[in-house]
Amino acid sequence: MKLSTDKTGPVGQFTYYLLKAYQFEKENGRIHDDWLTFSKTVVHALEREINRVGEYPFVYSETDGTGIEYDSLGSSWALAASILFALITNETKNFPLFEKSLTHYYESFIAKLECYGSPLDTDKAPDNEGVLAFIRAAKLLHQLTENQLYLDYMETALYQEFSYKFCYNGRIEVPPLSKLKWSSCGGSITSVCNPHIHPMSSSIVSEMAYFIEHAKKDSRTIEYIKNRMQDTILWGCQTYNHFDGEFDYGKKGWMSERFCYSQGLVVEKYKDGSPSSTWFALMPWASSSVLEGLLYKQL
């Protein structure tokens, strides 16, 4: 298999989810050694290009895998994949490297809590997706080490994720969202450069639940995160067609990735040329993010 991208983010994310699928299948009595072998090849190739401060490359050469460009939170998807691989295989030799890497990402990107930047999230602006990758990496490293520091990192990253998340309902004036009593509360915007909500944040409900279970029992912090977790779950439950055509397109269960809470980037059109506040498209990764969140283990 050849991954047709030179960006570490998509490659790291793909490998992370392949390993998650491996775990799920193993728990249900099916072993996929080829999935693990493939993941090992990718993880080790990315780890070879970690720089002196512990950062994975943001862009690498498709020819020989050399790291070309760095300085991006998006590459923390590779760190999450590396730590998950170590957890599955009980490989401990790289723990110090993972700890150095996580601390670098924390100090360089998360602790600053930046809410501005350019160019687009597909390059190096602060983006919601990179924060979600860091949250996963911090959780996994805490599982491996039980070091309180990584829960502290996780808490800060959760607050950064919540800075992308609506805690109120916006006034939406463009259909189909305007006529569905659709709620922006609980949804998270894509990045500081994209004026729309997407459902990737629904996928970290289990990480929020993990933090609530393991964090020091500061009632204000725990209750706040519980409330944001509940918002996230409820938001996901109203983002897909509950019957054919509910969002003016598609079949029951279909879901888009893009919900316009304002008129900032309304580009989809109805047949009569009028604007739509969502894309008329089936995007399986979007519904998968919601399902991943709904399937978290109960506390």
Short mmCIF file of C-alpha atoms in Angstrom, two decimals, residues 134-291:
data_model
loop_
_atom_site.label_atom_id
_atom_site.label_comp_id
_atom_site.label_asym_id
_atom_site.label_seq_id
_atom_site.Cartn_x
_atom_site.Cartn_y
_atom_site.Cartn_z
CA PHE A 134 -2.45 16.09 20.85
CA ILE A 135 -5.26 15.20 23.28
CA ARG A 136 -5.10 11.59 22.07
CA ALA A 137 -1.31 11.48 22.39
CA ALA A 138 -1.42 12.90 25.94
CA LYS A 139 -4.06 10.39 27.00
CA LEU A 140 -2.09 7.45 25.59
CA LEU A 141 1.14 8.57 27.23
CA HIS A 142 -0.67 8.88 30.56
CA GLN A 143 -1.95 5.33 30.08
CA LEU A 144 1.62 4.15 29.58
CA THR A 145 3.31 6.15 32.35
CA GLU A 146 0.57 7.28 34.80
CA ASN A 147 2.46 10.56 35.00
CA GLN A 148 0.17 13.37 36.25
CA LEU A 149 1.98 15.82 33.98
CA TYR A 150 0.29 14.36 30.92
CA LEU A 151 -3.15 14.80 32.44
CA ASP A 152 -2.19 18.43 33.02
CA TYR A 153 -1.20 18.70 29.37
CA MET A 154 -4.47 17.06 28.43
CA GLU A 155 -6.47 19.54 30.51
CA THR A 156 -4.89 22.54 28.80
CA ALA A 157 -5.46 20.97 25.39
CA LEU A 158 -9.10 20.28 26.24
CA TYR A 159 -9.54 23.95 27.14
CA GLN A 160 -7.97 24.87 23.80
CA GLU A 161 -10.40 22.52 22.03
CA PHE A 162 -13.26 24.14 23.93
CA SER A 163 -12.11 27.53 22.60
CA TYR A 164 -13.18 26.20 19.18
CA LYS A 165 -16.45 24.86 20.58
CA PHE A 166 -19.76 26.71 20.76
CA CYS A 167 -21.33 26.84 24.23
CA TYR A 168 -24.37 28.69 22.89
CA ASN A 169 -26.70 28.59 19.90
CA GLY A 170 -25.96 31.01 17.10
CA ARG A 171 -28.63 32.68 15.00
CA ILE A 172 -28.69 30.76 11.70
CA GLU A 173 -30.60 32.36 8.82
CA VAL A 174 -29.80 30.06 5.88
CA PRO A 175 -31.61 26.74 5.24
CA PRO A 176 -31.58 23.86 5.78
CA LEU A 177 -30.11 24.50 9.25
CA SER A 178 -32.31 27.55 9.87
CA LYS A 179 -35.54 25.55 9.48
CA LEU A 180 -34.43 22.47 11.46
CA LYS A 181 -33.92 24.15 14.85
CA TRP A 182 -30.35 22.95 14.41
CA SER A 183 -28.01 23.78 17.28
CA SER A 184 -24.47 25.12 17.04
CA CYS A 185 -23.93 24.44 20.77
CA GLY A 186 -21.48 21.55 21.18
CA GLY A 187 -19.99 21.84 17.69
CA SER A 188 -16.39 22.93 17.08
CA ILE A 189 -15.11 25.06 14.23
CA THR A 190 -12.43 23.62 11.95
CA SER A 191 -9.75 26.23 12.54
CA VAL A 192 -9.14 29.93 13.00
CA CYS A 193 -9.38 30.25 9.19
CA ASN A 194 -12.59 28.32 8.48
CA PRO A 195 -16.00 29.74 9.43
CA HIS A 196 -17.86 26.45 9.71
CA ILE A 197 -18.38 23.60 12.18
CA HIS A 198 -17.21 20.08 11.46
CA PRO A 199 -17.75 16.92 13.53
CA MET A 200 -14.20 15.72 14.24
CA SER A 201 -14.42 16.93 17.85
CA SER A 202 -17.23 14.44 18.43
CA SER A 203 -14.59 11.71 18.20
CA ILE A 204 -12.85 12.58 21.50
CA VAL A 205 -15.71 11.87 23.90
CA SER A 206 -13.77 8.88 25.23
CA GLU A 207 -10.74 11.12 25.89
CA MET A 208 -12.93 13.57 27.82
CA ALA A 209 -14.39 10.66 29.81
CA TYR A 210 -10.87 9.34 30.49
CA PHE A 211 -9.79 12.73 31.83
CA ILE A 212 -12.86 12.98 34.06
CA GLU A 213 -12.13 9.52 35.47
CA HIS A 214 -8.42 10.06 36.15
CA ALA A 215 -8.04 13.77 36.92
CA LYS A 216 -7.69 15.21 40.39
CA LYS A 217 -11.16 15.74 41.74
CA ASP A 218 -11.45 19.47 41.27
CA SER A 219 -15.23 19.70 41.12
CA ARG A 220 -15.28 22.87 38.98
CA THR A 221 -12.96 21.42 36.34
CA ILE A 222 -14.68 18.03 36.26
CA GLU A 223 -18.18 19.50 36.05
CA TYR A 224 -17.16 21.92 33.32
CA ILE A 225 -15.66 19.16 31.16
CA LYS A 226 -18.69 16.93 31.81
CA ASN A 227 -20.91 19.72 30.53
CA ARG A 228 -18.81 20.20 27.40
CA MET A 229 -18.81 16.44 26.84
CA GLN A 230 -22.61 16.37 27.09
CA ASP A 231 -22.83 19.27 24.63
CA THR A 232 -20.61 17.32 22.22
CA ILE A 233 -22.70 14.16 22.41
CA LEU A 234 -25.99 16.00 21.93
CA TRP A 235 -24.61 18.06 19.04
CA GLY A 236 -23.58 14.89 17.22
CA CYS A 237 -27.03 13.38 17.60
CA GLN A 238 -28.64 16.15 15.50
CA THR A 239 -26.16 16.38 12.63
CA TYR A 240 -27.39 13.61 10.31
CA ASN A 241 -30.57 12.75 8.42
CA HIS A 242 -33.04 11.07 10.77
CA PHE A 243 -35.16 10.42 7.68
CA ASP A 244 -34.58 10.72 3.92
CA GLY A 245 -34.01 14.34 2.90
CA GLU A 246 -34.17 15.91 6.35
CA PHE A 247 -31.20 18.14 5.46
CA ASP A 248 -32.65 18.65 1.95
CA TYR A 249 -30.51 15.87 0.46
CA GLY A 250 -29.57 12.23 0.91
CA LYS A 251 -30.92 9.20 2.69
CA LYS A 252 -31.56 8.41 6.34
CA GLY A 253 -28.23 8.33 8.19
CA TRP A 254 -26.37 10.48 5.65
CA MET A 255 -24.22 13.27 7.03
CA SER A 256 -22.04 16.07 5.70
CA GLU A 257 -18.85 17.39 7.29
CA ARG A 258 -19.69 21.06 7.01
CA PHE A 259 -22.21 23.17 8.89
CA CYS A 260 -22.26 26.96 8.41
CA TYR A 261 -23.21 28.68 11.66
CA SER A 262 -22.92 32.06 9.89
CA GLN A 263 -23.00 33.46 6.37
CA GLY A 264 -19.18 33.62 6.33
CA LEU A 265 -18.56 30.84 3.81
CA VAL A 266 -21.92 29.73 2.42
CA VAL A 267 -21.01 28.29 -1.00
CA GLU A 268 -23.34 25.29 -1.55
CA LYS A 269 -26.42 26.08 -3.68
CA TYR A 270 -29.91 24.68 -4.07
CA LYS A 271 -31.11 23.95 -7.61
CA ASP A 272 -32.76 27.38 -7.74
CA GLY A 273 -29.42 29.06 -6.94
CA SER A 274 -30.25 29.99 -3.33
CA PRO A 275 -27.55 29.31 -0.71
CA SER A 276 -27.39 26.28 1.60
CA SER A 277 -25.85 26.22 5.08
CA THR A 278 -24.46 22.68 4.64
CA TRP A 279 -22.86 20.65 1.89
CA PHE A 280 -25.15 18.24 0.05
CA ALA A 281 -22.72 15.35 0.40
CA LEU A 282 -22.31 11.99 2.12
CA MET A 283 -19.05 12.08 4.09
CA PRO A 284 -18.49 8.82 5.99
CA TRP A 285 -15.61 10.15 8.10
CA ALA A 286 -17.99 12.72 9.56
CA SER A 287 -20.58 10.20 10.75
CA SER A 288 -17.72 7.95 11.91
CA SER A 289 -16.51 10.74 14.20
CA VAL A 290 -19.94 10.95 15.80
CA LEU A 291 -20.17 7.16 16.14
#
